[in-house]
Structures are given as C-alpha cells and as structure tokens.
Short mmCIF file of C-alpha atoms and ligand atoms in Angstrom, two decimals:
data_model
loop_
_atom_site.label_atom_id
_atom_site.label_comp_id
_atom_site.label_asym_id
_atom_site.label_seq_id
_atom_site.Cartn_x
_atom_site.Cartn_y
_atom_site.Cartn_z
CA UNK A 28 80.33 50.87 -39.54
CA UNK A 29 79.94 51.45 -43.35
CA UNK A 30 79.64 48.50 -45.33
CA UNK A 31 81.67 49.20 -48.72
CA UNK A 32 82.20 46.47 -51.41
CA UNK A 33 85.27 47.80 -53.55
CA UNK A 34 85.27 46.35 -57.39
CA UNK A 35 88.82 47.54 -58.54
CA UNK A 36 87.98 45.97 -61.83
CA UNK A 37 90.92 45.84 -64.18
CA UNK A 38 93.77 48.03 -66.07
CA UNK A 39 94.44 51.15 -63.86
CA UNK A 40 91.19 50.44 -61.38
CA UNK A 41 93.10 48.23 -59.49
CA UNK A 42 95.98 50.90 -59.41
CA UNK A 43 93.34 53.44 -58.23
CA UNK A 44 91.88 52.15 -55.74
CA UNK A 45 94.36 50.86 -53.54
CA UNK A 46 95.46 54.35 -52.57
CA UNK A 47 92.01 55.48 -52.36
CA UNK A 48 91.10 52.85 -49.78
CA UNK A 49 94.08 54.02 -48.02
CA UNK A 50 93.06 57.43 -48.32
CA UNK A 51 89.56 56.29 -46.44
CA UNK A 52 91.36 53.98 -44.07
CA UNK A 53 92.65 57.06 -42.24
CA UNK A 54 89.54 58.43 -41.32
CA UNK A 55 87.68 58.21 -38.34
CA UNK A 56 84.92 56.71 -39.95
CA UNK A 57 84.48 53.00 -39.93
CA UNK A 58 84.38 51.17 -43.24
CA UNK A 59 84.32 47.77 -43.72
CA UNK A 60 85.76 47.04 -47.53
CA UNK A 61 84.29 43.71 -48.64
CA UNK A 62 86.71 43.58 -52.33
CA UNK A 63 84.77 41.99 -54.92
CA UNK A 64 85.65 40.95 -58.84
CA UNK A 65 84.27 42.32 -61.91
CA UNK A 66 85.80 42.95 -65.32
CA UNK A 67 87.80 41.03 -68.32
CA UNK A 68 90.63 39.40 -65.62
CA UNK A 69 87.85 37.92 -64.02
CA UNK A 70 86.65 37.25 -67.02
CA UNK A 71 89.66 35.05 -67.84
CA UNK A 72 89.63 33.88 -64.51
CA UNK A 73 86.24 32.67 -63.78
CA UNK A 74 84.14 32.83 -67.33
CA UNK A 75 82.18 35.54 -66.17
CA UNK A 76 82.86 39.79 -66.04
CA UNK A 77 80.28 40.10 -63.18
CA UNK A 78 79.83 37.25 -60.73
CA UNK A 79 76.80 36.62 -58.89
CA UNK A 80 78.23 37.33 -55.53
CA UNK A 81 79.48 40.35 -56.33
CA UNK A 82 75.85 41.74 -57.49
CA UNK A 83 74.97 40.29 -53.98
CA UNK A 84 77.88 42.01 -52.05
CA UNK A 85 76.40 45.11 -54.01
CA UNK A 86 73.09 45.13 -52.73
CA UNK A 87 73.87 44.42 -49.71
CA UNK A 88 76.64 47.36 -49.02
CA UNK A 89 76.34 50.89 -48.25
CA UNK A 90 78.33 51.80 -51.00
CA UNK A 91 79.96 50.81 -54.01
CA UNK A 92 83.59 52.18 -54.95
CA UNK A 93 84.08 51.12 -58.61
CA UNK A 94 87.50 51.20 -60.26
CA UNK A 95 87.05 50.75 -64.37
CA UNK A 96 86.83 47.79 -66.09
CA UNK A 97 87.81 46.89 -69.99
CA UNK A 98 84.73 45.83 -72.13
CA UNK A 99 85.23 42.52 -73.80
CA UNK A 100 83.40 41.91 -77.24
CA UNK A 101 79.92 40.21 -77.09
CA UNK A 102 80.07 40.35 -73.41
CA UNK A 103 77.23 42.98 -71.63
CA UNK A 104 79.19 45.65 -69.70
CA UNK A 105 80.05 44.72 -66.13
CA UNK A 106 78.92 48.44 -64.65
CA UNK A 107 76.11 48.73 -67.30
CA UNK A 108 74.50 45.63 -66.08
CA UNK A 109 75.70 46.63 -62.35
CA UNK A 110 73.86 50.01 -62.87
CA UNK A 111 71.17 48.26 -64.19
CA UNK A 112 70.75 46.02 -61.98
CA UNK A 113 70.95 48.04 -58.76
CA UNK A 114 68.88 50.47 -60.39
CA UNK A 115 71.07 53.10 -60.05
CA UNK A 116 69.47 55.95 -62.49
CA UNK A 117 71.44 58.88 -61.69
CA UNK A 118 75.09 59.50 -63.48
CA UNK A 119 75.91 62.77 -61.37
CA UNK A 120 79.27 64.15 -62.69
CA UNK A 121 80.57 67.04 -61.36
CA UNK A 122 82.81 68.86 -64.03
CA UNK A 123 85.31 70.99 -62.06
CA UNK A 124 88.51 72.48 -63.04
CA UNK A 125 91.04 73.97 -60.18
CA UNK A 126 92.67 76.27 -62.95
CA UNK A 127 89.77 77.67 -64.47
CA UNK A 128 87.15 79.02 -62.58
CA UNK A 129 84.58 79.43 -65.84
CA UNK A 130 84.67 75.40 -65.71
CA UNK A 131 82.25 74.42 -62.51
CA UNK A 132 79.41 72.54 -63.71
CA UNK A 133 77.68 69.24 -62.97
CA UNK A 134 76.31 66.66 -65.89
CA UNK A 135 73.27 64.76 -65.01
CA UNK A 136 73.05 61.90 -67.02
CA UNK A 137 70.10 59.16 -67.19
CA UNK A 138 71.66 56.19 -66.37
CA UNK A 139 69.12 53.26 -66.77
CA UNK A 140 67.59 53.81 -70.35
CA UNK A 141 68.02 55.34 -73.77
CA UNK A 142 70.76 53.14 -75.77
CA UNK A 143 72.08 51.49 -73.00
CA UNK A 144 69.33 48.80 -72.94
CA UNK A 145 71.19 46.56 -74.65
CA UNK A 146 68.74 46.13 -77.19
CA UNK A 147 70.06 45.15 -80.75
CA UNK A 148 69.41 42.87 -83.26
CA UNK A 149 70.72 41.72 -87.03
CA UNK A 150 68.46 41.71 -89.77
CA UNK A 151 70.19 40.22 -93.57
CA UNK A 152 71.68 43.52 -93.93
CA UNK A 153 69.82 45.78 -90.92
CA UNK A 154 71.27 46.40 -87.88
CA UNK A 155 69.01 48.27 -85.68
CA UNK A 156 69.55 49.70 -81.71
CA UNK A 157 66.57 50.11 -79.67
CA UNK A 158 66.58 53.38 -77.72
CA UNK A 159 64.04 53.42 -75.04
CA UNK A 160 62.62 56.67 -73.30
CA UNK A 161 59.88 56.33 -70.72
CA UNK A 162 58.22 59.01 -69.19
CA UNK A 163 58.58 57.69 -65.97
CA UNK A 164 62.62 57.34 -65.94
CA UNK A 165 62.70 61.39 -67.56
CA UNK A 166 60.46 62.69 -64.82
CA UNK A 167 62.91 60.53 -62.28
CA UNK A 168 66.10 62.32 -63.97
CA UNK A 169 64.61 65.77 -64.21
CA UNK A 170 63.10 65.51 -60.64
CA UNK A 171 66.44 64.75 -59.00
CA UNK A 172 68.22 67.26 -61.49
CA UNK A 173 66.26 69.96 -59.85
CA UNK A 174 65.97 68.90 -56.49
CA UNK A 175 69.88 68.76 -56.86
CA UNK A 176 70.20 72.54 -58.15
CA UNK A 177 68.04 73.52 -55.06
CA UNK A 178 70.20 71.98 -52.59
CA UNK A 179 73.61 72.98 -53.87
CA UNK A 180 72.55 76.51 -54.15
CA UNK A 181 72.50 76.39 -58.29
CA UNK A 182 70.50 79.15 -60.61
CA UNK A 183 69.55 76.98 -63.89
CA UNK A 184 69.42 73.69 -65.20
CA UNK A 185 69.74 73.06 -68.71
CA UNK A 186 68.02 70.13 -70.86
CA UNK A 187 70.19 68.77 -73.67
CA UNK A 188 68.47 66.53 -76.42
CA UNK A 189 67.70 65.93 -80.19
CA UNK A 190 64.02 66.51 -80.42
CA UNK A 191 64.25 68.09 -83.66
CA UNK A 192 64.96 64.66 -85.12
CA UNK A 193 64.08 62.43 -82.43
CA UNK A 194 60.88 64.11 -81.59
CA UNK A 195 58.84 61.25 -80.04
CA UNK A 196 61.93 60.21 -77.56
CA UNK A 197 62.78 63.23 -76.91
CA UNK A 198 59.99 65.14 -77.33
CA UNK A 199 58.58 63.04 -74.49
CA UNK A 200 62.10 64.34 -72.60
CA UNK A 201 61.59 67.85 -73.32
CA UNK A 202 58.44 68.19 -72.35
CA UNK A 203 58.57 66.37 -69.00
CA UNK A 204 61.25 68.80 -68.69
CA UNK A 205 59.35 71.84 -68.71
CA UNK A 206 56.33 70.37 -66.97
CA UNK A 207 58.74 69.74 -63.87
CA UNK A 208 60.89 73.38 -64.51
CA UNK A 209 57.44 75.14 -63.80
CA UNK A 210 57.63 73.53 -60.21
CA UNK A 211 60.94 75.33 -59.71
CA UNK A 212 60.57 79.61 -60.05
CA UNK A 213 63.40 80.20 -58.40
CA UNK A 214 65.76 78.40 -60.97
CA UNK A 215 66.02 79.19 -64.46
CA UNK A 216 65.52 76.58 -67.17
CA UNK A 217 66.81 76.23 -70.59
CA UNK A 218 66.96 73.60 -73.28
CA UNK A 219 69.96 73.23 -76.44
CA UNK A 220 70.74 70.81 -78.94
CA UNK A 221 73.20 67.95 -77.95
CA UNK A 222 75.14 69.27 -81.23
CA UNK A 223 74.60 72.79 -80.28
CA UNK A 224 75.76 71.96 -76.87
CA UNK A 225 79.14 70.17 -77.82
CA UNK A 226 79.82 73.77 -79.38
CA UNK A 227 78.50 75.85 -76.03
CA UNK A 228 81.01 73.98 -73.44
CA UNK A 229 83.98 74.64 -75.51
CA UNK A 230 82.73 78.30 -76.42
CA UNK A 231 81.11 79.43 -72.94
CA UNK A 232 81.32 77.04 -70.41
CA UNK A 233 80.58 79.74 -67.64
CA UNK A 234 77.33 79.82 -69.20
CA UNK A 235 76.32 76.04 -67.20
CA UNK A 236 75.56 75.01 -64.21
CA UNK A 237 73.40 71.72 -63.95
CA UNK A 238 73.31 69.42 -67.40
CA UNK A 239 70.59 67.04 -67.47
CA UNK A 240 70.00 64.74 -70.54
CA UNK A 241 69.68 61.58 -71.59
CA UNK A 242 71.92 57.93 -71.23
CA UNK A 243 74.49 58.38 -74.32
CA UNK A 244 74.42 62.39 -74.54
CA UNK A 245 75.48 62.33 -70.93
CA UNK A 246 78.14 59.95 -71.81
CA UNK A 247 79.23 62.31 -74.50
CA UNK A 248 79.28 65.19 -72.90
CA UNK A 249 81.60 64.33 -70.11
CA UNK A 250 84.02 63.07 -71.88
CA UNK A 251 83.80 66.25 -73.72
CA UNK A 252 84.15 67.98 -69.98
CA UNK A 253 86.90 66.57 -69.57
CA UNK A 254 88.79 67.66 -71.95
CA UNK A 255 87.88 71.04 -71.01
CA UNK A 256 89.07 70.10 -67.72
CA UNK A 257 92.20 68.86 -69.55
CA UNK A 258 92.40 65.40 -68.24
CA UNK A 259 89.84 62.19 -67.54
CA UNK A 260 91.61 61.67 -64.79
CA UNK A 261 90.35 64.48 -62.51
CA UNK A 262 87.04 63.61 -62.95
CA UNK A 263 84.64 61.40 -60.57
CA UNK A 264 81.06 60.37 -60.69
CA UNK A 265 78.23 59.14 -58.46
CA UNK A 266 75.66 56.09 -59.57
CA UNK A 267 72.68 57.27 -57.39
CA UNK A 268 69.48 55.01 -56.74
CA UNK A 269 66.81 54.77 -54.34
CA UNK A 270 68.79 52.08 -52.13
CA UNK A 271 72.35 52.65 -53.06
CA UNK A 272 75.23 54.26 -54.74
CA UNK A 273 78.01 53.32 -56.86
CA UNK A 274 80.76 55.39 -57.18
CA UNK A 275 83.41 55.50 -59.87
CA UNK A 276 85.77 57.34 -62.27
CA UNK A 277 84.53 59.12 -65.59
CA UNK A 278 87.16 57.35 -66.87
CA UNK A 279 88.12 53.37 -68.60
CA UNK A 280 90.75 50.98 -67.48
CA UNK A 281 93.50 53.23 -69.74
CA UNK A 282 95.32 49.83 -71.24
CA UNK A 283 97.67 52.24 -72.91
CA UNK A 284 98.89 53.37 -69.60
CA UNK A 285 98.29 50.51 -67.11
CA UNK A 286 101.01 48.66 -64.87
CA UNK A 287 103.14 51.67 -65.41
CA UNK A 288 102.00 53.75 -62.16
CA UNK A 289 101.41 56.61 -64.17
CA UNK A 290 97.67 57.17 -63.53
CA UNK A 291 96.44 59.71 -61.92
CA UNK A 292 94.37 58.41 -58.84
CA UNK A 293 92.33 61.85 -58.52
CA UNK A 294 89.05 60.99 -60.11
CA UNK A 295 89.13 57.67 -57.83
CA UNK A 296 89.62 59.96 -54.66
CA UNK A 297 87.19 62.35 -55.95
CA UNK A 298 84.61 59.46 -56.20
CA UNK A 299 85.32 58.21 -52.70
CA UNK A 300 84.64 62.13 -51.39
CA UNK A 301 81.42 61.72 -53.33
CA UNK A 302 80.48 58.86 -51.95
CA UNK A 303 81.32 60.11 -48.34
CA UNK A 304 79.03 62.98 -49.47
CA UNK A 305 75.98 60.25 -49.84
CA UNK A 306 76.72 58.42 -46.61
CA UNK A 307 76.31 62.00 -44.92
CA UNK A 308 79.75 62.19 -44.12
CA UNK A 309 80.17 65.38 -45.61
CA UNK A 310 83.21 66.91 -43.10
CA UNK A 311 84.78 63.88 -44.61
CA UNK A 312 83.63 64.52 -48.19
CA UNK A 313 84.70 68.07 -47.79
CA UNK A 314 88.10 67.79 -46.38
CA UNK A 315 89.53 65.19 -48.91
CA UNK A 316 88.37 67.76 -51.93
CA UNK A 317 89.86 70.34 -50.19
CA UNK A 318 93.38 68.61 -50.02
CA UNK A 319 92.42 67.62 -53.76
CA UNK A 320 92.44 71.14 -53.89
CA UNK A 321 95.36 72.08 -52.63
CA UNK A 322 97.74 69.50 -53.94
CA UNK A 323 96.54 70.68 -57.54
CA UNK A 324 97.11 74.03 -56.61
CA UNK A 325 99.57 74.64 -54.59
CA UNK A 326 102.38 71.14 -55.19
CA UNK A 327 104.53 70.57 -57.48
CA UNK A 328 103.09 66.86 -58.08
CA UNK A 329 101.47 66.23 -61.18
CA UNK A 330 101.02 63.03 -63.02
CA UNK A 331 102.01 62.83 -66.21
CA UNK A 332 98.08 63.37 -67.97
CA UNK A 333 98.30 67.00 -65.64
CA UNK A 334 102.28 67.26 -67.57
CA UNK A 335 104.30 66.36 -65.03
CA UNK A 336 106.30 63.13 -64.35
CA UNK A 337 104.73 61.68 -60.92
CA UNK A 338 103.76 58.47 -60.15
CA UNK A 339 100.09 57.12 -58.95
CA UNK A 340 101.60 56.57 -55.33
CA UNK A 341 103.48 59.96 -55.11
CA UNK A 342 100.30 61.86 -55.93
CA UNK A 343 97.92 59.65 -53.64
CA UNK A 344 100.67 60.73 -50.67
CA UNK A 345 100.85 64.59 -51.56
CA UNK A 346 96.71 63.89 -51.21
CA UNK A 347 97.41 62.16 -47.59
CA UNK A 348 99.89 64.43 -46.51
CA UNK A 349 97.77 67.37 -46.97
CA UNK A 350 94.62 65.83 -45.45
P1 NAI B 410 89.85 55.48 -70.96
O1 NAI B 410 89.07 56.39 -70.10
O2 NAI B 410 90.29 54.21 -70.33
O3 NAI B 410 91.14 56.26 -71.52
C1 NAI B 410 91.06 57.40 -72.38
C2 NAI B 410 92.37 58.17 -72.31
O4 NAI B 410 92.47 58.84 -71.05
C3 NAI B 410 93.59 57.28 -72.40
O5 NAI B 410 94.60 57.96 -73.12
C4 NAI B 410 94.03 57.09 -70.97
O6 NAI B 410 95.41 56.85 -70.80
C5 NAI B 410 93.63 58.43 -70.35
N1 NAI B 410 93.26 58.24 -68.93
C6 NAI B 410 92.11 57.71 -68.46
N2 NAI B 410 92.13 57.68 -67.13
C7 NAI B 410 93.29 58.22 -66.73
C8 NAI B 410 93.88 58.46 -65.45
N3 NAI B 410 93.27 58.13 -64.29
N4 NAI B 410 95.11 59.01 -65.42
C9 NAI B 410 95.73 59.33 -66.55
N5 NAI B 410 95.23 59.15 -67.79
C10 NAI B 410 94.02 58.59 -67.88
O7 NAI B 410 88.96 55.18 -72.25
P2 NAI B 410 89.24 54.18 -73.48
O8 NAI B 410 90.69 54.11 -73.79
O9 NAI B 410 88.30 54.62 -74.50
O10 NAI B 410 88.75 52.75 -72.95
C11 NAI B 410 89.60 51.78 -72.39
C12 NAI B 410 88.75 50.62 -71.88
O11 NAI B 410 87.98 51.05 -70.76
C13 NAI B 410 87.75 50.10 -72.91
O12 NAI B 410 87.69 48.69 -72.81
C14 NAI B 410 86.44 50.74 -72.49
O13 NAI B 410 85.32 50.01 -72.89
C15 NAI B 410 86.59 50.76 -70.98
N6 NAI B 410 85.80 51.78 -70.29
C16 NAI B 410 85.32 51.42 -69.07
C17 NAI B 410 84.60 52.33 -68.31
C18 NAI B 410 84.16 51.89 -66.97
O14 NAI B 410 84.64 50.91 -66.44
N7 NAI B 410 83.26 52.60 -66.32
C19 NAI B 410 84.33 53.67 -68.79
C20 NAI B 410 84.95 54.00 -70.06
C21 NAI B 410 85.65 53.06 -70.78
MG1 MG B 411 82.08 57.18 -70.93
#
C-alpha cells in the first residue's frame, strides 16, 4: 500500500485531479489518497495557503500528487515553500510532443535555490533579490542530471546559464558542471547562454536532450517548451528529493479557464505516470503514457488548448478507455 497525500490546490487542480485519482484507482496497485489543502481557497478558508498538517501528511507519504495553486500577494508560494521544505531539489520536466518527433527532451531545473529563496528587501528607493548559488546544491543538480542521462539511455546534457554577466553565480555553476561532465565519457556535454538558448529550442530543438540549469532559467525554459509543445497542458513534472517526491503539472491554476471543464487533465495524468515511475511501478508508469499516447494520436478527443471542443471528463475517459 502506497501512501499518497493529494493537494488539488485551487482553479483547475481540483478539476485535474479528480480524474487522475480515478485514473490510479483502477490499477492494481494499492494507494491510499490522504487529500490535503493548500492554496488561496484555503487561504480564505483557514488564513493560511499551506497548513501545518498538510506539510506533515507530506512527509509522511510516499508521494505527493500536486494540482496548481493561485499565488496570493505577500503570501510565500504554497509549492515553493512545500519544495522547500521537503527538500525536494530536482524539477525534472520531460518536454515531449506526440506530433513532432524533433521535440523529446527533458529540463532539469534546480529547485531549492537561485531566486526562489525568497530573499528580498526595500531600501528608500532599492529593491534588491538575493540569488543564492551554492556549490553544494549545483554539484546535487548536475550529479542527478547525469546520472539521469545514463539511465534513460541519453547522449548529452547541456548546461544553460548567464556566466558572462553573472560570473561568480554562475561561474561557480559552470564549472561544477564540467568538473562532474569529465566523470561521464560516454555522454557529451555542452554549455549555452539562457538567451542563446531561448533562440536554440525554437530554432533546433532536435539538437537537446537533457537541460540542466538553474531555479528561474528552468522555470523559463519550460514554459518556453511548452509552447513548442503547443500547450501547458500536456506537460508534467517530478519534485525529486532524497526522501520523497512531489509530483505536479508545469502548469498554474488557469483562472481564465477554471469551473468551465475545459482543461485538459493530461499534464496531471502525465505527473501521476511519473510518479508511478518513482515508486518503481514502472509497467504502471508505462502503460498510462502509452494510452496518453494513443488518445493524442489516434482519437478524435481534444480539449479545447489541443483545438478541439472536449471537456476535462471526456478526455480523462478516452485516457481510461484506452488503458
Ligand atoms: P497558468 O499555467 O495557470 O496558465 C497559462 C495559460 O495556459 C492560460 O491561458 C491557461 O488557460 C492555459 N492552461 C494552463 N493549464 C492548462 C490546462 N491544463 N489545460 C488547458 N489550458 C491550460 O499560468 P498563469 O495564468 O500565469 O498563472 C495562473 C495562476 O497560477 C497564478 O496565480 C500563478 O501564480 C499560479 N501558478 C501556479 C503554479 C503552481 O501551482 N505550481 C505554477 C504556475 C503558475
Ligand atoms: Mg512556471
């Protein structure tokens, strides 16, 4: 039995999740979904975007499947802190598209540092953010980028960074990353500008296989992916620690589009298969992408971000009826 607390959040999490749980409930697996709060309704609700016992249902789980949640002003983020807290340093984001076979790449993104530390102050008329590199958290990243490549069969891993103008930070970044890439023969290594980079996925996207860079260039950079991919909502992602995992779509709670079952639950599915992927239940893992797959490829259901006129439900089913 698989203990998995479930944080729908708020906007279209909630909507996504519900099928995705169903999805997993069919399985022979055994989960046992503990459904926790996080996120502005909970805000409203209880004073608080991230309650204390849902940290401690967290910890204590397996897994975490993550819906989205929407960021309230002068509040910390609810899955910042969450990745924070559960240490969680690895954004793993697998940038795939069915349609498009130059597009099959996966971002590595440092999860736990850079300018996601929350570090800001107001000076009379300075603001200043606090971006934090150690060498310890790049030679974490870098490590599991290519131990990752090695296992998934993958020829190069690229570093992506500003050391030209940030050359302390990222200086210290690019030259862990060598240090480790001379560990690795058998896998090529590179290194481009983040601006250069923005340009290269649009121009030659064949040309990647495994991303790794820092906290906000990471960020970025997916949401770049995905609109190579054509839509946010085909795209999942894994929060990897030493303990645990979190797992969770690229994308936000989409106010524009929530309560109207139009989202597309794919990303959410996607994450689940990920996370079935960490608990070593990769038949499992492997079987729901491949009726991903299929219902991309080969059914006429679409939602309407992939142009058609489908609802959440109707697309979760074609999912389920394939599997
Ligand atoms: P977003 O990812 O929520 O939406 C961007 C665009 O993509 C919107 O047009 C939306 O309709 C579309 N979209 C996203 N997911 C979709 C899906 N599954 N199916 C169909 N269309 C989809 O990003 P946005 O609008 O910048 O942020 C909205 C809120 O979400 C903000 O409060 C933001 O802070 C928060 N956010 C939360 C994240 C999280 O919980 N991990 C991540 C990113 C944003
Ligand atoms: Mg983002």
């Amino acid at each position: 039995m698989y203990k998995i607390t479930t944080i729908p959040g708020d906007g279209i999490g909630n909507e996504v999740m519900k099928p995705t749980v169903e999805i997993l409930e069919t399985l022979d697996a055994q989960f046992d979904f503990i459904e926790k709060k996080a996120g502005k309704a909970c805000y409203d609700e209880c004073g608080t975007n991230l309650p204390d016992d849902t940290i401690e249902s967290a910890r204590n789980s397996d897994s975490i499947l993550f819906g989205a949640v929407t960021s309230i002003p002068q509040q910390k983020s609810a899955i910042v802190t969450l990745r924070r807290m559960l240490d969680l340093y690895v954004n793993q984001r697998p940038i795939k598209s069915y349609t498009n076979s130059n597009i099959d790449f996966t971002i590595i993104r440092e999860n736990s540092e850079g300018l996601y530390s929350h570090m800001e102050t107001l000076d009379g008329d300075v603001a200043t953010a606090t971006r934090k590199i150690t060498h310890n958290g790049c030679e974490r990243i870098i490590n599991y980028a290519f131990d990752y490549a090695k296992k998934v069969d993958r020829n190069k891993v690229t570093a992506v960074h500003k050391a030209n103008v940030l050359p302390t930070t990222d200086g210290i970044f690019k030259d862990t990353f060598y240090n480790i890439a001379a560990d690795y023969k058998n896998i090529e290594s590179n290194d481009f500008y983040i601006d250069a980079t923005a340009m290269y996925l649009i121009m030659q996207p064949e040309d990647f296989d495994v991303i790794v860079t820092t906290n906000l260039f990471g960020d970025i950079l997916s949401d770049e992916a995905a609109g190579l991919v054509g839509t946010l909502g085909l795209l999942p992602s894994a929060n990897i620690g030493k303990n645990n995992g979190l797992f969770e779509p690229v994308h936000g709670s989409a106010p524009d589009i929530a309560g109207q079952n139009k989202a597309n639950p794919i990303a959410m599915i996607l994450s689940a298969a990920l996370m079935l992927e960490f608990l070593d239940l990769k038949e499992d893992a492997k079987n729901i992408q491949n009726a991903v797959e299929q219902t991309i490829v080969e059914s006429k259901i679409k939602t309407p971000d992939m142009g058609g006129s489908n609802t959440t439900q109707q697309m979760a089913d074609a999912i389920l009826h394939k599997l």
